[in-house]
Tab-separated table of C-alpha atoms and ligand atoms in Angstrom:
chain	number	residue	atom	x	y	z
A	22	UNK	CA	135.051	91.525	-29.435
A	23	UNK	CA	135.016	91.415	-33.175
A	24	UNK	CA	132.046	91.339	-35.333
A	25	UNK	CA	131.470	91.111	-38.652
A	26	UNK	CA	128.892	92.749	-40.561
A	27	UNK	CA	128.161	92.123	-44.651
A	28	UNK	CA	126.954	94.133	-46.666
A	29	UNK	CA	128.442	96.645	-44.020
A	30	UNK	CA	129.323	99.557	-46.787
A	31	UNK	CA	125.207	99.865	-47.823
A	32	UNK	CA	122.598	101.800	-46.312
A	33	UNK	CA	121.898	100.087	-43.412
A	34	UNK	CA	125.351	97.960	-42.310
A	35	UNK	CA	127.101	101.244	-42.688
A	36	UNK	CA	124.731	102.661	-39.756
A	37	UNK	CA	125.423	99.676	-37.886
A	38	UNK	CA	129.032	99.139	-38.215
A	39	UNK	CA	128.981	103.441	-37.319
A	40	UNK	CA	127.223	102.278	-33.973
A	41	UNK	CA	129.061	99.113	-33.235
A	42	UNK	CA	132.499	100.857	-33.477
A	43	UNK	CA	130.812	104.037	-31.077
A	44	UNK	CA	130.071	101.198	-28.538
A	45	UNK	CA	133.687	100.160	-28.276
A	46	UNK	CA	133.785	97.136	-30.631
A	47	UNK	CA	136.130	95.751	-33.237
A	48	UNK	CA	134.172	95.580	-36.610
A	49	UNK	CA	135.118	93.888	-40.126
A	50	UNK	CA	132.798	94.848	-43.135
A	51	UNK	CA	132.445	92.771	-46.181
A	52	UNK	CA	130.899	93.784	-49.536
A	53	UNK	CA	131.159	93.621	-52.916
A	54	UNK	CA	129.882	97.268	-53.276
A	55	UNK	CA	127.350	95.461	-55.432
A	56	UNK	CA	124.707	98.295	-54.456
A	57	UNK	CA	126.694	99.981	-51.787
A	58	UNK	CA	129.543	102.363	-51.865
A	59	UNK	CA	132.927	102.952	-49.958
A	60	UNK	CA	132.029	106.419	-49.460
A	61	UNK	CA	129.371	105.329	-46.784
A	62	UNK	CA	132.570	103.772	-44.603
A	63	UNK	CA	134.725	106.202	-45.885
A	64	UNK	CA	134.287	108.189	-42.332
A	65	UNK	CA	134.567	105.410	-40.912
A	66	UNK	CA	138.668	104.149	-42.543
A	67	UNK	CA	140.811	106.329	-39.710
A	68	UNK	CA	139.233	104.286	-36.748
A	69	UNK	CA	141.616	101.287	-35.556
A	70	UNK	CA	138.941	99.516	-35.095
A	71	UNK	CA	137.359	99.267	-38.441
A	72	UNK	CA	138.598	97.106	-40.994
A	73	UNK	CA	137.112	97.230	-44.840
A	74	UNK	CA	137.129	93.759	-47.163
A	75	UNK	CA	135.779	94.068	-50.362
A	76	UNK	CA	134.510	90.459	-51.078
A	77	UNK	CA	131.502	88.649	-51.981
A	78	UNK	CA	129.845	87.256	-48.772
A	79	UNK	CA	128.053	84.784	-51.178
A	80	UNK	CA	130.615	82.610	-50.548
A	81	UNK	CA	131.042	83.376	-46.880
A	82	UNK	CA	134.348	84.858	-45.204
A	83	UNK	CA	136.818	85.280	-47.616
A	84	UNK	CA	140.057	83.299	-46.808
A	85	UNK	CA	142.345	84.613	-44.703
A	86	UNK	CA	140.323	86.418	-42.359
A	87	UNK	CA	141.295	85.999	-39.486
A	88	UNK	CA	144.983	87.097	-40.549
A	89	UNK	CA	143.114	90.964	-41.220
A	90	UNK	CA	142.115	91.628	-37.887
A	91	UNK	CA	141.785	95.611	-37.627
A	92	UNK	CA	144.576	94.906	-34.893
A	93	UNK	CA	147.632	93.513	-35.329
A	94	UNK	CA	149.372	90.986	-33.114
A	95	UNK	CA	147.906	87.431	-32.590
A	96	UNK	CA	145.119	86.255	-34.188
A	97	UNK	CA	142.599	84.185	-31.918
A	98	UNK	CA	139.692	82.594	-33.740
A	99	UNK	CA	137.258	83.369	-30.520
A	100	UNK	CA	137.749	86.970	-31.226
A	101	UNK	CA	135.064	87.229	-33.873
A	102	UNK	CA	131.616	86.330	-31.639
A	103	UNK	CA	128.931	87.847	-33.731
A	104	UNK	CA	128.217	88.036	-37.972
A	105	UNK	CA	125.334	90.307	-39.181
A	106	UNK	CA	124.685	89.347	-42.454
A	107	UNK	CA	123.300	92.435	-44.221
A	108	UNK	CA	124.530	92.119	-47.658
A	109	UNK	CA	121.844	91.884	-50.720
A	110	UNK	CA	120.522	93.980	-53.104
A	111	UNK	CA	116.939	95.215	-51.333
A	112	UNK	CA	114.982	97.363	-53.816
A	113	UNK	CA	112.277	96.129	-56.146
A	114	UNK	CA	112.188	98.975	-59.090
A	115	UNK	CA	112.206	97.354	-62.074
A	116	UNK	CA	113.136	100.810	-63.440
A	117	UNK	CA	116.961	100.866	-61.694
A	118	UNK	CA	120.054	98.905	-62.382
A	119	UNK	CA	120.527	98.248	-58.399
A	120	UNK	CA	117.259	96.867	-57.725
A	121	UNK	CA	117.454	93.067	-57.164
A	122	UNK	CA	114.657	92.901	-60.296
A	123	UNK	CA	117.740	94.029	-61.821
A	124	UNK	CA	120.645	91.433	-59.919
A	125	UNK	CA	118.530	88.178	-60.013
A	126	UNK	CA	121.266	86.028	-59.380
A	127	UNK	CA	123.724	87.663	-57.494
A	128	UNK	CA	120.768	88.683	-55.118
A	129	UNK	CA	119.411	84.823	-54.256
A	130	UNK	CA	123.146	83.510	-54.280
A	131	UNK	CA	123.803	85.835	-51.145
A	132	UNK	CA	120.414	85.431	-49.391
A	133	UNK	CA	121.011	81.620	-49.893
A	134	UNK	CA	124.183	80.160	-50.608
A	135	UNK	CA	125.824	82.882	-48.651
A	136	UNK	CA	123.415	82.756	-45.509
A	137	UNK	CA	124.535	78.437	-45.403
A	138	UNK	CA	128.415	79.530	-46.055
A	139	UNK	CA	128.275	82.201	-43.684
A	140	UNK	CA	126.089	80.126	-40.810
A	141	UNK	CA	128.554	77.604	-41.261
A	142	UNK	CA	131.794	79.906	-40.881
A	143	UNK	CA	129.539	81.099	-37.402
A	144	UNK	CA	128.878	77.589	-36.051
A	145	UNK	CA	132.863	76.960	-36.604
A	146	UNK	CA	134.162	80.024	-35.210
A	147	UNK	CA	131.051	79.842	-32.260
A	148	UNK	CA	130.035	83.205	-33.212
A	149	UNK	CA	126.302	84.721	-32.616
A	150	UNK	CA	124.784	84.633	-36.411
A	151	UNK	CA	121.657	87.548	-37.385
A	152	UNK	CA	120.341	86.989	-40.734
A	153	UNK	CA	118.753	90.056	-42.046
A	154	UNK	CA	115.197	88.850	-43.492
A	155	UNK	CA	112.603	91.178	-44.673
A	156	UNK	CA	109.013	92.104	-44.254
A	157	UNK	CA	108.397	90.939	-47.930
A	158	UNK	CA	108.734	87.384	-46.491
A	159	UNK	CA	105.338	88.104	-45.948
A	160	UNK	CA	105.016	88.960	-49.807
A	161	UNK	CA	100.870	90.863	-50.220
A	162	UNK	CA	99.855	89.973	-47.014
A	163	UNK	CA	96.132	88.763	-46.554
A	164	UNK	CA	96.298	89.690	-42.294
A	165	UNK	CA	97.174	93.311	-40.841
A	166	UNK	CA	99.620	93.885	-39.024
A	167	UNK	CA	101.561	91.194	-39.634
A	168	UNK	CA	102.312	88.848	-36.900
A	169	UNK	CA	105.618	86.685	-36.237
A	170	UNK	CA	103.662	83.467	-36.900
A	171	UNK	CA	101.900	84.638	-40.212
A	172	UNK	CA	103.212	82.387	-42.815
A	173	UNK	CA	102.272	84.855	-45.764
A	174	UNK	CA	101.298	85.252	-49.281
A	175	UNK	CA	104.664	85.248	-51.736
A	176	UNK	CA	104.673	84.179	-55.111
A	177	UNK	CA	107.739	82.020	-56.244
A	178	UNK	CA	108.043	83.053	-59.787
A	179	UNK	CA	106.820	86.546	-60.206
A	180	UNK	CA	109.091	89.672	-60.586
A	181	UNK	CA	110.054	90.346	-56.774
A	182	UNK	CA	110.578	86.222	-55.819
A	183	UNK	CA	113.763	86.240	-56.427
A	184	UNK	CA	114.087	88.633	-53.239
A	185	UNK	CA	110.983	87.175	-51.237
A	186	UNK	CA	111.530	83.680	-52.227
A	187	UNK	CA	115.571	83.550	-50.978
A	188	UNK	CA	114.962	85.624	-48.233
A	189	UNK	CA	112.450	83.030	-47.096
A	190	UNK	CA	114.856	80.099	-47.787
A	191	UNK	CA	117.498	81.978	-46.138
A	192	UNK	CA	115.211	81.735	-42.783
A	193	UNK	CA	115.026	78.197	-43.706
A	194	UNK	CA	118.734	77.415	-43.658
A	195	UNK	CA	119.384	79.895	-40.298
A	196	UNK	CA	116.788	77.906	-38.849
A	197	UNK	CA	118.012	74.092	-39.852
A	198	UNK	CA	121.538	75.451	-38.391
A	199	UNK	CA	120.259	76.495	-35.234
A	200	UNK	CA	118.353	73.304	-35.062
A	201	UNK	CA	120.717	70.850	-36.286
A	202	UNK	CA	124.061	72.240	-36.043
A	203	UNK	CA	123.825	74.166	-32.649
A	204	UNK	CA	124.151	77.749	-33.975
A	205	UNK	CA	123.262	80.798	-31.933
A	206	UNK	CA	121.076	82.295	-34.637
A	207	UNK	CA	118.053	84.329	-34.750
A	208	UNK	CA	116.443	86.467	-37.712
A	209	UNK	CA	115.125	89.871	-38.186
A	210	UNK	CA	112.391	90.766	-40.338
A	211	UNK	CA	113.101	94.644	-41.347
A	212	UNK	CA	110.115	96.917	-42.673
A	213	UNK	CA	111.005	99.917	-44.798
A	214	UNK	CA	113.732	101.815	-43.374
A	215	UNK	CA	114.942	105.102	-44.634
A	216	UNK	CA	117.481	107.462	-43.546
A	217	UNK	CA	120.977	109.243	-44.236
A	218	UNK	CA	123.011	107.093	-46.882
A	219	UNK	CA	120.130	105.342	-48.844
A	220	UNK	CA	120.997	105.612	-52.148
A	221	UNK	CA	119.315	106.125	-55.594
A	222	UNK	CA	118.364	102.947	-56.305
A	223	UNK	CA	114.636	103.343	-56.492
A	224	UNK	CA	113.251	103.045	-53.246
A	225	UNK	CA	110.118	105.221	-52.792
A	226	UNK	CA	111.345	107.579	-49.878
A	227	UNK	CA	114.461	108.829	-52.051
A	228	UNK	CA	112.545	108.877	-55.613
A	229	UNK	CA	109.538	111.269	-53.826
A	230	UNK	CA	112.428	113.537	-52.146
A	231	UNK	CA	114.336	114.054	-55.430
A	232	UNK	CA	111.583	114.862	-57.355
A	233	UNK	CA	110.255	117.152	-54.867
A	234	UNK	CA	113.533	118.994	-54.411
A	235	UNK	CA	113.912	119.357	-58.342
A	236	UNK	CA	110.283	120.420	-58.916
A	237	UNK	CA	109.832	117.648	-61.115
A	238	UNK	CA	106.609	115.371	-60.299
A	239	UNK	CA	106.562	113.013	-57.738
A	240	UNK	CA	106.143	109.791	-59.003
A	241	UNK	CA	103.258	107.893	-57.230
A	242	UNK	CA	102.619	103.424	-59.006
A	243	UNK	CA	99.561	102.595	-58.792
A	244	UNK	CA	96.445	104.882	-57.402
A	245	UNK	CA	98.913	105.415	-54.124
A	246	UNK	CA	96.497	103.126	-51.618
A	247	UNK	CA	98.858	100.455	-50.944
A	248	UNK	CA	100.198	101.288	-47.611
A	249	UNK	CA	103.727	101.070	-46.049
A	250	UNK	CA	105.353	101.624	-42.260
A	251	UNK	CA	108.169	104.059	-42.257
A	252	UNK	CA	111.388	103.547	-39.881
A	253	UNK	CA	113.983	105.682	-39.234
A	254	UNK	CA	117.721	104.101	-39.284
A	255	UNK	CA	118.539	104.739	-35.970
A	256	UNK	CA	115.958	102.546	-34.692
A	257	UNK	CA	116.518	100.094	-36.684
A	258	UNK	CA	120.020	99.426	-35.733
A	259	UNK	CA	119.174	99.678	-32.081
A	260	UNK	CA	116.651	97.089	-32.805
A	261	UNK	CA	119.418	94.773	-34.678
A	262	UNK	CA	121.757	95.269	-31.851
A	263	UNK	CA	119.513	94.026	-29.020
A	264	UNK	CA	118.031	91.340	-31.384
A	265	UNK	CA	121.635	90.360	-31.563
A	266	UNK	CA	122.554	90.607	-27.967
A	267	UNK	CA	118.915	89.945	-26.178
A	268	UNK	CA	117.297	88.090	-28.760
A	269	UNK	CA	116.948	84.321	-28.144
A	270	UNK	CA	118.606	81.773	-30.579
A	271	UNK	CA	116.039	80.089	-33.223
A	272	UNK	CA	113.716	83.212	-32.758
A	273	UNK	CA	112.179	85.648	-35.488
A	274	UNK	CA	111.303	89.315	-34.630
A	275	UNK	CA	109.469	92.168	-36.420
A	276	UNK	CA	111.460	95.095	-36.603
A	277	UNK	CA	109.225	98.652	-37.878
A	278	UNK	CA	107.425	100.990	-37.351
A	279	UNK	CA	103.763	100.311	-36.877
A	280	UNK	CA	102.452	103.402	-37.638
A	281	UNK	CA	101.098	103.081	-41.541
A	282	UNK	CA	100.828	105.491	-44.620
A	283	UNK	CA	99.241	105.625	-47.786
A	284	UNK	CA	101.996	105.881	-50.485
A	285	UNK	CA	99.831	109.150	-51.377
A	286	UNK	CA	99.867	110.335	-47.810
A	287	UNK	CA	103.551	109.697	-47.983
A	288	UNK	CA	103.949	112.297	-51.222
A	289	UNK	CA	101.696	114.619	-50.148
A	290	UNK	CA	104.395	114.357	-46.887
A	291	UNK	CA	107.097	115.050	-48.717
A	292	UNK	CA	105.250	117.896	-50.869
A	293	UNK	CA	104.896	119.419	-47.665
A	294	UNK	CA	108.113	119.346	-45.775
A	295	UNK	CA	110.124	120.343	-48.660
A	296	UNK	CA	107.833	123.084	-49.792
A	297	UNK	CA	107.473	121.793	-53.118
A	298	UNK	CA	105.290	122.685	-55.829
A	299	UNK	CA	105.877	119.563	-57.601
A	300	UNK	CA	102.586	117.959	-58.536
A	301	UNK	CA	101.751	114.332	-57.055
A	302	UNK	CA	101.308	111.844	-60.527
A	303	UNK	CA	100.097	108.307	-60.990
A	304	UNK	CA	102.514	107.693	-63.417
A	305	UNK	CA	102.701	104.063	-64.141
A	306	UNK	CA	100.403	100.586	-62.980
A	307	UNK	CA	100.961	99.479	-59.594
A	308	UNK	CA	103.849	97.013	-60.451
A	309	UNK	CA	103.297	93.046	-60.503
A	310	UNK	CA	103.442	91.523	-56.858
A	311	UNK	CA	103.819	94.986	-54.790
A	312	UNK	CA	102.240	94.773	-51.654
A	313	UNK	CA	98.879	95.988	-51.420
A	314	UNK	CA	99.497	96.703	-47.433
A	315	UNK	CA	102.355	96.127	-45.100
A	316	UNK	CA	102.451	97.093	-41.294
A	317	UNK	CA	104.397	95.208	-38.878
A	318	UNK	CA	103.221	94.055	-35.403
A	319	UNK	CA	105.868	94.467	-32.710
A	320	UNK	CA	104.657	93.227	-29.640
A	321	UNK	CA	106.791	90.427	-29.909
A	322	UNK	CA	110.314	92.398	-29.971
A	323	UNK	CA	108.461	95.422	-27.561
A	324	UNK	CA	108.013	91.939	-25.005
A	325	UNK	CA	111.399	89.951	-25.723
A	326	UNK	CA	113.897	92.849	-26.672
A	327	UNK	CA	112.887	96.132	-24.884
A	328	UNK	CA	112.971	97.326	-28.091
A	329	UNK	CA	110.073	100.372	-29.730
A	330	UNK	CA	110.726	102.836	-32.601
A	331	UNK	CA	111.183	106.604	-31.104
A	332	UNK	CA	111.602	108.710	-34.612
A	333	UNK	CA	108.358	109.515	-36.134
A	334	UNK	CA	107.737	109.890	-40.313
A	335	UNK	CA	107.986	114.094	-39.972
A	336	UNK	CA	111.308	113.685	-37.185
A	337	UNK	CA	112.935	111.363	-40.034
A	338	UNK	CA	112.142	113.432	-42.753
A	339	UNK	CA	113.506	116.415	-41.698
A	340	UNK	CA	116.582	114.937	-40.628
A	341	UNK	CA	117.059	112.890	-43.810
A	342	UNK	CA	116.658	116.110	-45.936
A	343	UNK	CA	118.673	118.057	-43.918
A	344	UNK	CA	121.750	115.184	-44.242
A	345	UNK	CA	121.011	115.220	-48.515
B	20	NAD	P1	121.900	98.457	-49.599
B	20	NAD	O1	121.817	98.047	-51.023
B	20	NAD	O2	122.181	99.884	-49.303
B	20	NAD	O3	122.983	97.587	-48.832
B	20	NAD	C1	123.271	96.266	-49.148
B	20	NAD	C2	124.793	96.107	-49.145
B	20	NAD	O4	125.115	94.732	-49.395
B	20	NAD	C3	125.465	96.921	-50.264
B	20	NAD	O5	126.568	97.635	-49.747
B	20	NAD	C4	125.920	95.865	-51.257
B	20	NAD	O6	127.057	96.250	-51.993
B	20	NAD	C5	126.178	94.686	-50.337
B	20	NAD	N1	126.117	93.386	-50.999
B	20	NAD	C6	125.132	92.878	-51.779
B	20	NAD	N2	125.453	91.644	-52.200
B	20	NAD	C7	126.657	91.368	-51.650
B	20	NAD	C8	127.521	90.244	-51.692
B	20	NAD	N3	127.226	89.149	-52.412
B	20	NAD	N4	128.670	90.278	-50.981
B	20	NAD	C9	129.000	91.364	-50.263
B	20	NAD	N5	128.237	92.468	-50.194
B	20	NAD	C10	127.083	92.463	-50.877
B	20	NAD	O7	120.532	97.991	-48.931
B	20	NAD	P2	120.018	98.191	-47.428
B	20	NAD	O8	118.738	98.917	-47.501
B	20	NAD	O9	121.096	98.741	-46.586
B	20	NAD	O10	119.683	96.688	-47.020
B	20	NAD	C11	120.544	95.942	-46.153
B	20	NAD	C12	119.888	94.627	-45.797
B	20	NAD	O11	118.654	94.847	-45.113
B	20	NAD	C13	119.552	93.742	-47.006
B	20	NAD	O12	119.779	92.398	-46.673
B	20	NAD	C14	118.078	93.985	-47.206
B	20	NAD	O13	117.449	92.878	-47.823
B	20	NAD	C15	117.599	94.179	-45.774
B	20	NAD	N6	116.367	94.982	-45.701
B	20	NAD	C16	116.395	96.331	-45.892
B	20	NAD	C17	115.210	97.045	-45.804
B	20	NAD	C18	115.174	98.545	-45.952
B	20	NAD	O14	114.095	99.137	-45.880
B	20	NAD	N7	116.290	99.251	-46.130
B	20	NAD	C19	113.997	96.398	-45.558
B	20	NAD	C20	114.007	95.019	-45.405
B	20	NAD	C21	115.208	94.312	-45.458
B	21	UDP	N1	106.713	103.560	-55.270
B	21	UDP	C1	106.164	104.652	-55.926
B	21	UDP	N2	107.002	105.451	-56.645
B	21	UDP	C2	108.340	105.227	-56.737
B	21	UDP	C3	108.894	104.115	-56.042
B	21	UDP	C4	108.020	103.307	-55.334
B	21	UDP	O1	104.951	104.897	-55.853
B	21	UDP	O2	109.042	105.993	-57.415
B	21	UDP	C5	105.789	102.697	-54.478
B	21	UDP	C6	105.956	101.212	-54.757
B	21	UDP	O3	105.143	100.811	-55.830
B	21	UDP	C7	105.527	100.606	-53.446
B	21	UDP	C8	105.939	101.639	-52.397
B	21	UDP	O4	106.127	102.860	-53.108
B	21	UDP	O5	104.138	100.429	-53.407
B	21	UDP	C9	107.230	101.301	-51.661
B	21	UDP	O6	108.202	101.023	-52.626
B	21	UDP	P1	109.724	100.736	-52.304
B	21	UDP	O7	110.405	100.558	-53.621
B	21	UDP	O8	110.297	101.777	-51.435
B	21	UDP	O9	109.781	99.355	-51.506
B	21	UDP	P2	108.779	98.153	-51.197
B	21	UDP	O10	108.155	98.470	-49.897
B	21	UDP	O11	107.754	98.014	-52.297
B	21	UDP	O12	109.678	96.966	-51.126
């Protein structure tokens, strides 16, 4: 079968198209290399099965689709059965020109106009639709872990809403589809993942390793209290992949790793494995609207989708540094 994925040349969709194509399928990734890169695929361009559109999934699949298949011959409409859409800008420092603090507009247009376009081009074609939703729909949570049904605590007009606040709506317009126009949907809510290919655009797990490796100081916002759950890539895709295939239509899961850091347990971490003698520095207020404490609870996709995290914080790490 053939599946699109968006955003499928960033962090995370190049991982998955990577394992899609290993398990034998056809695989078409769109992006705008907005925040992503070519050079993530680029391993990827010799496979007969991959195919690589740069286009802006905000306003679904570009024309002519189904005319690029990666194989020639006939084109049949049923071929493409699933779209992941992955594409969006996805970190919140203010201090880098990727972050979505940063892309405003282009980052709600894909998490909402995009997600109706692109639900729409799945109810059409009768393709299986993942949206890929976020932990921060749960914005500073006031419960720990966070549950499925917790409707959380997101502001709609400070610094990280545009992110929290489209994400959210783009649950909302997955959800009206599967209800009201019969689309196989279901939505994934992804805590921080790190791994291989994340690039520099902020996010805390790259800024602490960089610093550490150059011996500058590691950068810690805030006291370092708030808390975060790690996940390692690999999980994470296996988790998207049976959320896809197992994962009933209409349904939300939780996707992380429950076990929870300190963001100063996470430096003093990274100190450690990299043998650094960088020194661990509050250097700027915790920023407006970060989390105070985020761990997800994953009973729900441990029940529905078989599905538990294997790779532990050190295990990721190690491998991480050793791919840099
Ligand atoms: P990333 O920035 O590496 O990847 C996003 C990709 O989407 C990039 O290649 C970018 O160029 C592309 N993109 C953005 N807007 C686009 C558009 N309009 N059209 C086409 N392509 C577009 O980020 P990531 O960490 O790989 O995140 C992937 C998805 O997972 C995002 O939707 C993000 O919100 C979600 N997510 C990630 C995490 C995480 O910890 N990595 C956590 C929660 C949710
Ligand atoms: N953070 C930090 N130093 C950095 C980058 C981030 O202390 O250089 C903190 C940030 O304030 C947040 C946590 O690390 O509390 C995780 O940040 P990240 O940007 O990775 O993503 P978030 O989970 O906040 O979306």
């Amino acid at each position: 079968m053939t599946i699109i994925v968006t955003g499928g040349a960033g962090f995370l969709g190049s991982h998955l198209c990577e394992k899609l194509l290993e398990n034998g399928e056809e695989v078409i990734c769109i992006d705008n290399l907005i925040t992503g890169s070519e050079d993530n695929v680029s391993h990827l361009k010799n496979n007969p099965n991959f195919k690589f559109i740069e286009a802006d999934a905000s306003w679904g699949l570009p024309e002519g689709i189904l005319n690029q298949r990666p194989k020639g011959g006939r084109v049949v409409q049923d071929d493409i059965r699933q779209i992941y859409h992955m594409a969006s800008p996805a970190s919140p420092n203010k201090n880098n020109p990727k972050s979505y603090i940063a892309l405003p507009f282009e980052t709600m247009k894909v998490n909402t106009m995009g997600t109706m376009k692109l639900c729409e081009n799945a109810v059409k074609l009768g393709a299986k639709f993942l949206f890929a939703s976020t932990s921060e729909v749960y914005g500073d949570p006031e419960e720990s872990p966070q549950k499925e049904t917790y409707n959380g605590n997101a502001s709609t007009i400070g610094p990280r809403s545009v992110y929290d606040e489209s994400k959210r709506f783009g649950e909302t317009i997955t959800s009206a589809f599967v209800r009201s126009k019969e689309l196989d949907g279901r939505i994934v809510r992804i805590f921080n993942t790190y791994g291989p290919r994340m690039s520099d655009d902020g996010r805390v797990v790259i800024e602490f390793i960089e610093a550490a490796q150059k011996g500058n100081p590691i950068p810690v916002f805030g006291d370092g209290s708030q808390t975060r759950s790690f996940m390692f890539v690999s999980d994470l895709v296996d988790g998207l992949i049976l959320a896809m295939d197992r994962g009933d239509k209409g349904e939300v899961y939780n996707l992380g790793n429950p076990t929870e850091f300190t963001i100063m347990e996470l430096a003093a971490k990274v100190k450690e494995i990299t043998n650094s003698q960088s020194e661990i520095k509050e250097v700027e207020d915790l920023p407006e609207d970060d989390p105070k404490q985020r761990c997800p609870d994953i009973t729900k996709a441990k029940n529905e989708l078989g599905w538990e995290p294997k790779v532990e914080l050190d295990e990721g790490l190690k491998l991480l540094i050793k791919a840099l």
